Coordinates of C-alpha atoms (C1' of nucleotides) in Angstrom, one line a residue:
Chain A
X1 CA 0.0 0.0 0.0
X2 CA 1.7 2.8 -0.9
X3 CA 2.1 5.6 1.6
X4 CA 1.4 9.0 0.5
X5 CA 2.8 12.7 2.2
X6 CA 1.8 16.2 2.5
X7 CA 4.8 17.8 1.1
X8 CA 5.1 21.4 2.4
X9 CA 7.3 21.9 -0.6
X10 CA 5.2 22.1 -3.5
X11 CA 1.9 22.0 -1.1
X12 CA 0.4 18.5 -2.4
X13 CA 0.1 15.0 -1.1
X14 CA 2.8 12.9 -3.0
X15 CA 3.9 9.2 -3.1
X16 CA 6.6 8.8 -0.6
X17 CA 9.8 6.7 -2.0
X18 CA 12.8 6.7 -0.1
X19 CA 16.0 8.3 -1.6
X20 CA 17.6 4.6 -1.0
X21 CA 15.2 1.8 -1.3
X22 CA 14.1 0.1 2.2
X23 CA 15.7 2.9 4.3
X24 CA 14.2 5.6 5.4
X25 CA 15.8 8.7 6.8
X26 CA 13.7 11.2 9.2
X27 CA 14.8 14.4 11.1
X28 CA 12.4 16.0 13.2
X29 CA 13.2 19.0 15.3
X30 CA 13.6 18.6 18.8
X31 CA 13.3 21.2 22.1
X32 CA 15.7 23.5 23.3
X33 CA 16.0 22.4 27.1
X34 CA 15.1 25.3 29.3
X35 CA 12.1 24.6 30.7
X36 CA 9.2 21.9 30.3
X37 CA 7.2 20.8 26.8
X38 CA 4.2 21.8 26.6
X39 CA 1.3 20.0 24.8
X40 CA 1.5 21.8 22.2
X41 CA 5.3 21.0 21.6
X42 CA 4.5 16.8 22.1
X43 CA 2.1 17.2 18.8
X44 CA 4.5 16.6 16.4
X45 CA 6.2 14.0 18.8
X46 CA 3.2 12.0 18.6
X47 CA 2.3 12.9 15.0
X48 CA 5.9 12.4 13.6
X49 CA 6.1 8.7 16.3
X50 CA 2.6 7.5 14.3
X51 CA 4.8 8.2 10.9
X52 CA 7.8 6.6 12.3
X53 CA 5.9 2.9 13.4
X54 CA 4.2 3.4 10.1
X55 CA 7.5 3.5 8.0
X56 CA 8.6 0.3 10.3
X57 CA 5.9 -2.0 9.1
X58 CA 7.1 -1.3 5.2
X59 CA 10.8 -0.5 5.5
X60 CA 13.6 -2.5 6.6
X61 CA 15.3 0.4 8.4
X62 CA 14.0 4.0 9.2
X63 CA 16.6 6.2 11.3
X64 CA 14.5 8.8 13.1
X65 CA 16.5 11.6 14.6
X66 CA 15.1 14.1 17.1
X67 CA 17.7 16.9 17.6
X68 CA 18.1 18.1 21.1
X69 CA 19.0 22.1 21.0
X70 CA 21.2 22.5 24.3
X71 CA 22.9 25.7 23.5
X72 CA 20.7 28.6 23.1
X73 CA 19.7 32.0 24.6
X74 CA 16.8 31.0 26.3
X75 CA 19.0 28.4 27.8
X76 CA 21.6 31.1 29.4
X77 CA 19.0 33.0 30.5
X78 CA 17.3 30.1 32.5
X79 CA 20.7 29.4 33.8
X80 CA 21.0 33.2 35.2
X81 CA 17.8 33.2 36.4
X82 CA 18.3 30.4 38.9
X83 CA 21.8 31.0 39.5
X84 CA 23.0 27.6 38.2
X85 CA 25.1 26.0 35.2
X86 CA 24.1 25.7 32.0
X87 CA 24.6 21.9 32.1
X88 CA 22.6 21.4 35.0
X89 CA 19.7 23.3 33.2
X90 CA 19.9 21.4 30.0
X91 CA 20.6 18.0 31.6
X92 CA 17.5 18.7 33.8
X93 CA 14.5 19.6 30.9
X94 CA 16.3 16.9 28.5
X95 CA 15.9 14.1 31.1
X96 CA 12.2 15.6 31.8
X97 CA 11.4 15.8 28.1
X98 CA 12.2 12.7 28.1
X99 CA 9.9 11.4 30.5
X100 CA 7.4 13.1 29.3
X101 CA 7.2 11.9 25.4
X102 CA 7.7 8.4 27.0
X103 CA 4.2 9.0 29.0
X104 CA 2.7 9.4 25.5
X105 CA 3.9 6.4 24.4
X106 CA 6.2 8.4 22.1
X107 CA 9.1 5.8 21.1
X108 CA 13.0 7.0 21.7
X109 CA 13.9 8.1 18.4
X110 CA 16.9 6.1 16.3
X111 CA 19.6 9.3 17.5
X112 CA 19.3 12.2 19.6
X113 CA 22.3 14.4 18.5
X114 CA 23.1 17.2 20.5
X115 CA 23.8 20.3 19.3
X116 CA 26.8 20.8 21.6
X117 CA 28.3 17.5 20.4
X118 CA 28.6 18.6 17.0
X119 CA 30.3 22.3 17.1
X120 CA 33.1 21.0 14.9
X121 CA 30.4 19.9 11.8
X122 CA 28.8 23.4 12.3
X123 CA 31.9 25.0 12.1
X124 CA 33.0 22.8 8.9
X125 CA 29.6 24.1 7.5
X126 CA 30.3 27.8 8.1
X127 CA 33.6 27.5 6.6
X128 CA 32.4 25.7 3.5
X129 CA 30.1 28.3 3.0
X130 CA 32.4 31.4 3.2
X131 CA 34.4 29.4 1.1
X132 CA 31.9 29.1 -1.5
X133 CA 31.2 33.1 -1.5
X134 CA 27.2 32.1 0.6
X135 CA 28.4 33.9 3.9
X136 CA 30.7 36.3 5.3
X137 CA 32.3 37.9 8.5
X138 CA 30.9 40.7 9.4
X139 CA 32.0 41.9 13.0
X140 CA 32.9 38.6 14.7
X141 CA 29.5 37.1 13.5
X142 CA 29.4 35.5 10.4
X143 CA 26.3 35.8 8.4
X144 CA 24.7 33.8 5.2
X145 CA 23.8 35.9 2.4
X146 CA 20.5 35.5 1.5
X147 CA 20.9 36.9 -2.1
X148 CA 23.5 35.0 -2.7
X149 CA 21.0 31.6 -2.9
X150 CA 18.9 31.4 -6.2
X151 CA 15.5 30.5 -5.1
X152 CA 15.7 31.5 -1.4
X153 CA 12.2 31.4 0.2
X154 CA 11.3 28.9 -1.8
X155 CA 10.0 26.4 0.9
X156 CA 7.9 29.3 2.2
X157 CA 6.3 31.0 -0.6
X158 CA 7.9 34.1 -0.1
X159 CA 10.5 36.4 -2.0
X160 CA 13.0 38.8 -0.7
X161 CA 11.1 41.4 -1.8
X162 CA 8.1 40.0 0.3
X163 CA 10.3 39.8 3.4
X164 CA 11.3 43.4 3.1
X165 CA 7.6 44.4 2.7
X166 CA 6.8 43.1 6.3
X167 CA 9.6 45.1 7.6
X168 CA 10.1 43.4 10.5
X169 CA 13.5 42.2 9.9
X170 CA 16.1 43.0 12.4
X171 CA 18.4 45.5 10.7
X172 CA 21.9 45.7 12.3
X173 CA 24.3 47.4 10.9
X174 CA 26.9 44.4 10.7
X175 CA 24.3 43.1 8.1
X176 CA 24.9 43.2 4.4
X177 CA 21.6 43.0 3.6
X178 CA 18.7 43.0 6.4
X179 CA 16.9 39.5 5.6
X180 CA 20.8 37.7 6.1
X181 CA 20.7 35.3 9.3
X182 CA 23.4 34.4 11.5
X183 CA 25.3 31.4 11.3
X184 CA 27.9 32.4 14.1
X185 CA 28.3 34.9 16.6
X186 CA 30.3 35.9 19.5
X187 CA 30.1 34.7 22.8
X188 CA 30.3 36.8 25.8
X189 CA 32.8 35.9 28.3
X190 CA 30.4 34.5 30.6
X191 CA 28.1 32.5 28.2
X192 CA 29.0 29.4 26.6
X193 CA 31.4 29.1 23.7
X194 CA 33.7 27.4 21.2
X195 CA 36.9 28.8 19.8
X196 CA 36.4 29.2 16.2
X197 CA 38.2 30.7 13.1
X198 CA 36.2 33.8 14.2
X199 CA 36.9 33.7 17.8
X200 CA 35.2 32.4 20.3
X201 CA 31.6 32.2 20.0
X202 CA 28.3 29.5 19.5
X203 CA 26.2 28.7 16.8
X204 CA 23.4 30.5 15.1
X205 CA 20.1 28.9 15.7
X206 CA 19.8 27.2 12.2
X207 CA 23.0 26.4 12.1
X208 CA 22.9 23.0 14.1
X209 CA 20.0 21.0 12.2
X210 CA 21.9 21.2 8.8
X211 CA 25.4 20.3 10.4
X212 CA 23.9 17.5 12.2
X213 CA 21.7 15.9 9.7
X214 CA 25.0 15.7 7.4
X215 CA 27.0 14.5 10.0
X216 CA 24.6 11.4 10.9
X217 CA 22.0 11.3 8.2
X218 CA 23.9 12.4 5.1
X219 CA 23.5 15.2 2.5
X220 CA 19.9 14.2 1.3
X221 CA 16.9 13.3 4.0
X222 CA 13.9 11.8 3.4
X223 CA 11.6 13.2 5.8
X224 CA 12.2 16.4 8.0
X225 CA 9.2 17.2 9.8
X226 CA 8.2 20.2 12.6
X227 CA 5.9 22.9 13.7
X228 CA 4.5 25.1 11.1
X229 CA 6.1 28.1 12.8
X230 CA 9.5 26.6 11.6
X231 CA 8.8 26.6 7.9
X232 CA 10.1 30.4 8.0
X233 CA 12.7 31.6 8.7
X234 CA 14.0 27.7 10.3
X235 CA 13.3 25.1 7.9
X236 CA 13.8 27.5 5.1
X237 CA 17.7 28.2 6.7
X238 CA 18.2 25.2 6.7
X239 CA 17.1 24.2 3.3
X240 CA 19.6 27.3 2.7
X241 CA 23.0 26.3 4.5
X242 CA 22.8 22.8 3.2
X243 CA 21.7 23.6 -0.6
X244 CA 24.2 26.1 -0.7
X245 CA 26.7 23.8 1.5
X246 CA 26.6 20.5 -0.6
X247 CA 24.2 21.1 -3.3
X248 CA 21.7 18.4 -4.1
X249 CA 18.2 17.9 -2.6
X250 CA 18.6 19.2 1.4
X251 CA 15.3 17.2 2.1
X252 CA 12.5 15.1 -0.1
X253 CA 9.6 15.8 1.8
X254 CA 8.9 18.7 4.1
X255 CA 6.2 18.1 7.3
X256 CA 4.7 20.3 9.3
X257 CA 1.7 19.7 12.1
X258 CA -0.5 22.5 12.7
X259 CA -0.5 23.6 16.7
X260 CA -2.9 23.6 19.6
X261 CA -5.3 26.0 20.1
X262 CA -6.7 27.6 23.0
X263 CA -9.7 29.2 22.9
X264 CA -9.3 29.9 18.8
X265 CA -5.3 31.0 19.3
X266 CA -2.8 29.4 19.2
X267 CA -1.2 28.1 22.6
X268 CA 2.2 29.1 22.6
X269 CA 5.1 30.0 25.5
X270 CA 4.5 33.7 24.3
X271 CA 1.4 34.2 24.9
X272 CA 1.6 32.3 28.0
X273 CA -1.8 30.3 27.2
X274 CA -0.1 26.6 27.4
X275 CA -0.5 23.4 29.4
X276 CA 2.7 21.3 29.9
X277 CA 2.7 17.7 29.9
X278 CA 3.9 17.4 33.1
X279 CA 1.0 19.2 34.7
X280 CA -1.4 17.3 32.2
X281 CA -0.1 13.8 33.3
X282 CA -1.3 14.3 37.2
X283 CA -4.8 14.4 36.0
X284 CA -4.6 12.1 32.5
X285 CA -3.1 9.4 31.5
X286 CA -0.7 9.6 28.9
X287 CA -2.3 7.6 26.4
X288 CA -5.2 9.9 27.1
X289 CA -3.4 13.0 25.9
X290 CA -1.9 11.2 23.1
X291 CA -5.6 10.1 22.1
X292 CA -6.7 13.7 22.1
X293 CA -3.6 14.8 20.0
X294 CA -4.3 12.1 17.3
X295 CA -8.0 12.9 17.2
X296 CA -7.8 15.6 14.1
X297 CA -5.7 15.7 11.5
X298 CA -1.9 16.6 12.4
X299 CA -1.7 19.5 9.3
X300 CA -5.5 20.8 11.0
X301 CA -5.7 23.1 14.0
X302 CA -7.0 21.3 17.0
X303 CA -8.5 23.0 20.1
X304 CA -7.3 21.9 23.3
X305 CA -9.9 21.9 26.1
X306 CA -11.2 19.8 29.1
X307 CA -13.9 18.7 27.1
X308 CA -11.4 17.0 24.7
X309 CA -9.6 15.5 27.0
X310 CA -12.5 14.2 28.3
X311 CA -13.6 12.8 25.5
X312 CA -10.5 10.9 24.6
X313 CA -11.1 9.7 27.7
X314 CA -14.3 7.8 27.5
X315 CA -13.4 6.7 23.9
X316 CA -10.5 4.9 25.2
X317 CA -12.6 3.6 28.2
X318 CA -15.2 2.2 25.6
X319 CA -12.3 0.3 23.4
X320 CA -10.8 -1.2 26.1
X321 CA -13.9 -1.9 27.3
X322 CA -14.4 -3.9 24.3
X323 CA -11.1 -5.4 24.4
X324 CA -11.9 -6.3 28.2
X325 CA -14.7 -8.1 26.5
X326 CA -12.7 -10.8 24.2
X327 CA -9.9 -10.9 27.0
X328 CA -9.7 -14.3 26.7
X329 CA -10.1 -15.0 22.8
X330 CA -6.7 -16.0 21.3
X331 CA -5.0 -13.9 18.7
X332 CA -5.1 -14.4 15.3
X333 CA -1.5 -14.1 14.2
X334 CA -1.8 -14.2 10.9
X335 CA -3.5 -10.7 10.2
X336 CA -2.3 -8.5 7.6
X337 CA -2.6 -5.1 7.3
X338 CA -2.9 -4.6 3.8
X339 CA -6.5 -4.0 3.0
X340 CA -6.9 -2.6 6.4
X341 CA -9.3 0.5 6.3
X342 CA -7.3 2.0 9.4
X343 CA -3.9 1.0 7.7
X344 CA -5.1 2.6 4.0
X345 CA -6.4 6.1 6.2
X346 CA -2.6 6.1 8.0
X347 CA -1.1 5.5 4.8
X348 CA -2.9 8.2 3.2
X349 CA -1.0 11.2 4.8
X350 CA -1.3 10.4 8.5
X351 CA -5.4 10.4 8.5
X352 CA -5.7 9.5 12.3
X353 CA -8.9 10.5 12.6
X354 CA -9.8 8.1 10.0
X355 CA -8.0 5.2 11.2
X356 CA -9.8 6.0 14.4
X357 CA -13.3 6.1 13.2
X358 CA -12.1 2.7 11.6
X359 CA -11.2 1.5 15.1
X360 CA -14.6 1.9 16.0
X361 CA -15.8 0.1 13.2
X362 CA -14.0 -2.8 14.6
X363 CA -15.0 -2.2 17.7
X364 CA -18.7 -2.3 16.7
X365 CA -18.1 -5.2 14.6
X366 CA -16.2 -7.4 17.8
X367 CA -19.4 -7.0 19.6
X368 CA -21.8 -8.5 17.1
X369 CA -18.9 -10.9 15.9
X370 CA -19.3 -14.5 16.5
X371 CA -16.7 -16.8 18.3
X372 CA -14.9 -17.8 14.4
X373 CA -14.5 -13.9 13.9
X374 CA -13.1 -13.1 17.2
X375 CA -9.8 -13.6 17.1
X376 CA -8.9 -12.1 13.5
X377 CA -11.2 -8.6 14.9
X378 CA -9.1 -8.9 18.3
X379 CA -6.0 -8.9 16.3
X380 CA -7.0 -6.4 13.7
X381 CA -7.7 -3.6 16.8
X382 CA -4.3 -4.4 18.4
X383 CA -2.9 -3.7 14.9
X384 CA -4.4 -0.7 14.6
X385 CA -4.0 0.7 18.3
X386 CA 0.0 -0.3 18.1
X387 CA 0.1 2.0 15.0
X388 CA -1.6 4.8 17.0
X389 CA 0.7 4.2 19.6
X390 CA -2.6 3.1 21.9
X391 CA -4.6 0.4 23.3
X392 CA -1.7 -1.3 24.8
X393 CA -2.3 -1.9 28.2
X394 CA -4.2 -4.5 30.3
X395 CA -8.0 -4.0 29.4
X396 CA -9.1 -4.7 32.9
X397 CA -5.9 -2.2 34.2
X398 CA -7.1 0.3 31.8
X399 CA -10.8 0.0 33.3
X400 CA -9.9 -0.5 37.3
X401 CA -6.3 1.2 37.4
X402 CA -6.0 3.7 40.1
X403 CA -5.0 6.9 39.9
X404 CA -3.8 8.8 42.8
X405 CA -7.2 10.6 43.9
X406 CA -9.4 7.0 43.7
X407 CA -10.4 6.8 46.9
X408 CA -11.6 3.2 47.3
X409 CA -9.9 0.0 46.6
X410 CA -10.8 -2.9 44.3
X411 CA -11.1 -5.0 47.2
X412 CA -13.4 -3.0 49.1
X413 CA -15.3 -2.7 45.7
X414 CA -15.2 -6.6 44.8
X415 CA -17.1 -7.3 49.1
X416 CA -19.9 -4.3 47.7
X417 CA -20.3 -6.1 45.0
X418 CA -20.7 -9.3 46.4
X419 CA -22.8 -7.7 48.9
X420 CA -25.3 -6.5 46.1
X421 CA -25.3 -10.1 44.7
X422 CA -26.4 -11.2 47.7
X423 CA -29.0 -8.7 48.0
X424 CA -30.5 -9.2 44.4
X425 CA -30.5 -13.1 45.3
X426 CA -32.7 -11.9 48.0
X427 CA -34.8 -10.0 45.8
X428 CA -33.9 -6.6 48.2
X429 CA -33.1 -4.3 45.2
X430 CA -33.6 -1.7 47.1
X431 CA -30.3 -2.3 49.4
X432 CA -29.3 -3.6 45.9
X433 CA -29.6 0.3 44.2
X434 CA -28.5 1.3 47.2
X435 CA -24.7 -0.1 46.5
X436 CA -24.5 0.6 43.2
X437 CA -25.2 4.4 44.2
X438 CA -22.7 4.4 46.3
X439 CA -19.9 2.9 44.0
X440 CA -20.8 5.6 41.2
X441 CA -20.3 8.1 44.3
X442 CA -17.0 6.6 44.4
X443 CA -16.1 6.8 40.8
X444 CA -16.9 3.3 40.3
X445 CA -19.4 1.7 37.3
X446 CA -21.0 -1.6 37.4
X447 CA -21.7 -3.3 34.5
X448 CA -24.0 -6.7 34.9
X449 CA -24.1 -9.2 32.1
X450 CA -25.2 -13.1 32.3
X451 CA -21.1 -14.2 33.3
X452 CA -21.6 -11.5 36.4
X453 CA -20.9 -7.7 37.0
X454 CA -18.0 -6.2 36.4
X455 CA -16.7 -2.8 37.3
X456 CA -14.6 0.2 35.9
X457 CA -13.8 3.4 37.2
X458 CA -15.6 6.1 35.3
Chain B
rG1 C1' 1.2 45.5 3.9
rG2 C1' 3.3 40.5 1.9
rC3 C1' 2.9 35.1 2.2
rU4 C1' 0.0 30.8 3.9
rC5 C1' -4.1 28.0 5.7
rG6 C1' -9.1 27.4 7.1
rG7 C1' -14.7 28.2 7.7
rU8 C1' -18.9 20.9 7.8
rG9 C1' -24.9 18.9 12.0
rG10 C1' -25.6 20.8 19.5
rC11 C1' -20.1 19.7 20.2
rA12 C1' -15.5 17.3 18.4
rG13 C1' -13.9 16.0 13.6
rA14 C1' -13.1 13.1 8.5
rG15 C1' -14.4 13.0 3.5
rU16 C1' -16.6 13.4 -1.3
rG17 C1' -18.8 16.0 -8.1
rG18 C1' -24.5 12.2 -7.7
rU19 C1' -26.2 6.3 -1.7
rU20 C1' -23.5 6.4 5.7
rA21 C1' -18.0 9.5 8.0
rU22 C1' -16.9 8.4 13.0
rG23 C1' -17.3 9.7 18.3
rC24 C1' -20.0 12.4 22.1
rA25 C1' -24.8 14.5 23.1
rG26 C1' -30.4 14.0 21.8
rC27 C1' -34.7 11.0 20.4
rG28 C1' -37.4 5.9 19.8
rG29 C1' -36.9 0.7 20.6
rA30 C1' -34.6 -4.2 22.2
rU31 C1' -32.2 -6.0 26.5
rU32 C1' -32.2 -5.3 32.1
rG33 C1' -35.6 -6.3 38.6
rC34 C1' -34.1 -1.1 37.6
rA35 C1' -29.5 0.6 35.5
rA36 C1' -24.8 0.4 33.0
rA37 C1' -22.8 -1.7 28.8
rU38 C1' -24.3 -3.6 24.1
rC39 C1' -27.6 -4.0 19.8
rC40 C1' -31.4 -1.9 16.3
rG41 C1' -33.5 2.5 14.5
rU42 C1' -33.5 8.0 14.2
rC43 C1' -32.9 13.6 14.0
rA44 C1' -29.3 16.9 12.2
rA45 C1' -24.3 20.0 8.4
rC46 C1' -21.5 21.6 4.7
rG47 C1' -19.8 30.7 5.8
rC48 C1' -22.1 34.2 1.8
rC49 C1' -23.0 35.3 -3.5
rG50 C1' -22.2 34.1 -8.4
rG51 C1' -20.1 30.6 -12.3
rU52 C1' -19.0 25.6 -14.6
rU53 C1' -22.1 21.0 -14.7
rC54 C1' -27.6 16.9 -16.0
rG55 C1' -26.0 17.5 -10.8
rA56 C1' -21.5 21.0 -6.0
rU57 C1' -20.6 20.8 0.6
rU58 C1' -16.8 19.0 -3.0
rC59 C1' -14.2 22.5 -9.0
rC60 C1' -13.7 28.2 -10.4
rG61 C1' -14.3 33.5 -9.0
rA62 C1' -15.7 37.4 -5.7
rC63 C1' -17.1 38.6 -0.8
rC64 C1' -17.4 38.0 4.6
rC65 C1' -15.1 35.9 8.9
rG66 C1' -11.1 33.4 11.5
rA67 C1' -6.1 31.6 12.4
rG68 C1' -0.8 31.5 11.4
rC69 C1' 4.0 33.1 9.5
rC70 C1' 6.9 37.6 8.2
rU71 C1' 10.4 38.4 15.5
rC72 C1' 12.0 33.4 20.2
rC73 C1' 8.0 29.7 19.5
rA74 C1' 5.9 22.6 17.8

RNA sequence: GGCUCGGUGGCAGAGUGGUUAUGCAGCGGAUUGCAAAUCCGUCAACGCCGGUUCGAUUCCGACCCGAGCCUCCA
């Protein structure tokens, strides 16, 4: 089944062929470690993690890399601010960020470069472009020349002349020409740096993404994927420094995942309107969250809101409540996903919310299905949750797992229950009622069927 | 101002030139001691105005509204 991309270069879905056949390559920008992810930032995490299982069911190797950005302004300034190394700051919100895509059941990526490991290939790539007349000193800084690139902009849909007409460039006066960005700049005393040709000093914020992608993932990429925001001025940098670097195709296909919303805008640090994961995970689960992310289309806005969160809730309640339901039927291990209606919606540039109305589908189908059907249906929703990246844990753990604020125990539910047995044997359905009012006081749900009641928390 | 992208039923959110998205909510029924869950049925939408077409929510144009980028940001 072939897979087909949103190409943010050229603005169409194409057929996605790797450059080499049966590996894939796939860069997708990472944080800069200052302080904690927020939702917003674990969208493409969780988007660009759906793309990467999907490339491992039809290609023998797919090398994901997730850059993490631990030299940067923002960084130094955190560092000042709480009076404490920049190592300790960076080593801090990478081990956290950490944590927190794992909660979303975000797999490690292949590599996690580091920008500070790889000063040496940035400064290679400076060089290289001086050399070839791209960039220039200018002041200590060095700078790329913008004009200097044929079809700069082109990622973006914007000439120089459209650039200049916002106005919003920063002119400085070391600049040749004001839309030219830096590539290197001086470092004060204090802040960290590296001794370069032009003195001591640390990389521009491009700078790092085209050095390291050559260094691990070679000239040409496959996939690089991000936020929108970083389609100008980042991504189109990049697609600068490495054109004019090496020449050749920088990257096949461009992604980029629209953001979160809040309340119609979009959540961002700026505007100070975000959630971060961390603070998200004491009241959801992580699946949950992951769920709601994958419930619209990743290149679609998606408002974030209780009620979403909500309702990614109950819909993962219902599926496992389903898959609670067949528990004991075996597997069918001979499923195939081609054909799949939730495989042909992934393949067909990441439609999630497709491949989730098809889980339902199977979902409704397992409950009418008889005891032949079961097993292929069974296997056929555990196919399609693994790709999503949900619907892996223990049904009856999903339904009856605790969370910290559950105040009453399974045991203490399983004697109620037994106590409202007895009283329905009696025919007192009044003390019967009487129980099950007070579970659902206590968060608890009783669901009676011919084999006995069960519970969940709800 | 320049460049993008959107406006789908009560809500969330897919898709399509001519028969169902899907989920939640609502309504009717089955089932149940009563519920819950499940099953069956059902209501309801394509911003506005033109154009193309036998036929447009889907294509084209104008308009209105919204969001984003152009400055750190997923």
């Amino acid at each position: 089944m072939p897979l087909r991309l949103y190409n943010t270069l050229g603005g169409a879905k194409e057929v996605f062929e790797p450059l080499v056949p049966d590996a894939v390559t796939m860069y997708v920008c990472g944080p800069t470690v200052y302080n904690l992810a927020h939702i917003g930032n674990a969208r493409p995490v969780v988007v660009f993690d759906v793309l990467f299982r999907l490339l491992q069911t039809q290609y023998g190797t797919v090398t994901y890399a997730r850059n993490i950005t631990d030299v940067d302004d923002k960084i130094i300034a955190a560092a000042k601010q709480g009076d404490r190394s920049i190592e300790s700051v960076t080593e801090e919100y990478t081990a956290k960020y950490r944590e927190d895509m794992a909660a979303l059941n975000a797999l490690p990526p292949t590599l996690e470069p580091h920008a500070t490991h790889h000063i040496d290939a940035m400064i290679e790539l400076t060089l290289t472009l001086i050399e070839k007349g791209h960039a220039y000193e200018s002041d200590g800084h060095v700078l790329f020349a913008v004009e200097s690139m044929e079809d700069y902009g082109k990622l973006s849909g914007r000439s120089l002349d459209d650039m200049l007409a916002g106005a919003r460039v920063e002119v400085a006066d070391y600049k040749r020409y004001p839309g030219d960005f830096v590539l290197w700049k001086p470092a004060a005393a204090a802040d960290p740096g590296w001794d370069s040709p032009w003195g001591r000093g640390r990389p521009g914020w491009h700078l790092e993404c085209s050095a390291m992608i050559r260094a691990l993932l070679g000239e040409t990429i496959d996939i690089h994927g991000g936020g929108r925001d970083l389609i100008f001025p980042h991504h189109e940098n990049e697609i600068a420094q490495s054109r004019c670097a090496h020449g050749g195709d920088y990257v096949r296909y461009w992604m980029h995942n629209a953001y979160l919303d809040i309340d119609g805008e979009k959540m961002s640090k700026s505007l100070d309107n975000f959630r971060t994961v961390r603070d998200l995970l004491q009241s959801y689960r992580g699946e949950v969250l992951r769920f709601a992310l994958l419930s619209a289309h990743y290149r679609s806005p998606l408002n974030f809101s209780a009620e979403l969160l909500d309702q990614a809730q109950s819909t993962l309640d219902s599926l496992y409540s389903t898959l609670r339901s067949v528990e004991d039927v075996a597997l069918d291990m001979d499923v195939s996903l081609d054909g799949e209606p939730f495989y042909a919606a992934l393949n067909d540039d990441l439609n999630t919310p497709e491949a989730i109305a098809a889980i339902h589908a199977l979902s409704h189908q397992l409950h009418k299905a008889t005891e032949d059907e079961k097993p292929g249906l069974k296997a056929r929703m555990l196919a399609a949750g693994n790709l999503l990246g949900i619907l892996g844990e223990d049904p009856q753990e999903w339904l009856q797992g605790t969370t910290a604020d559950d105040a009453i125990g399974a045991e203490q539910i399983e004697e109620l229950i037994q106590a409202r047995q007895d009283a329905k044997a009696a025919r007192d359905f009044a003390r019967a009622d009487e129980i099950r009012d007070q579970l659902i006081d206590s968060g608890v749900v009783l669901e009676d069927s011919r084999e006995g009641t069960t519970w969940k928390r709800g």
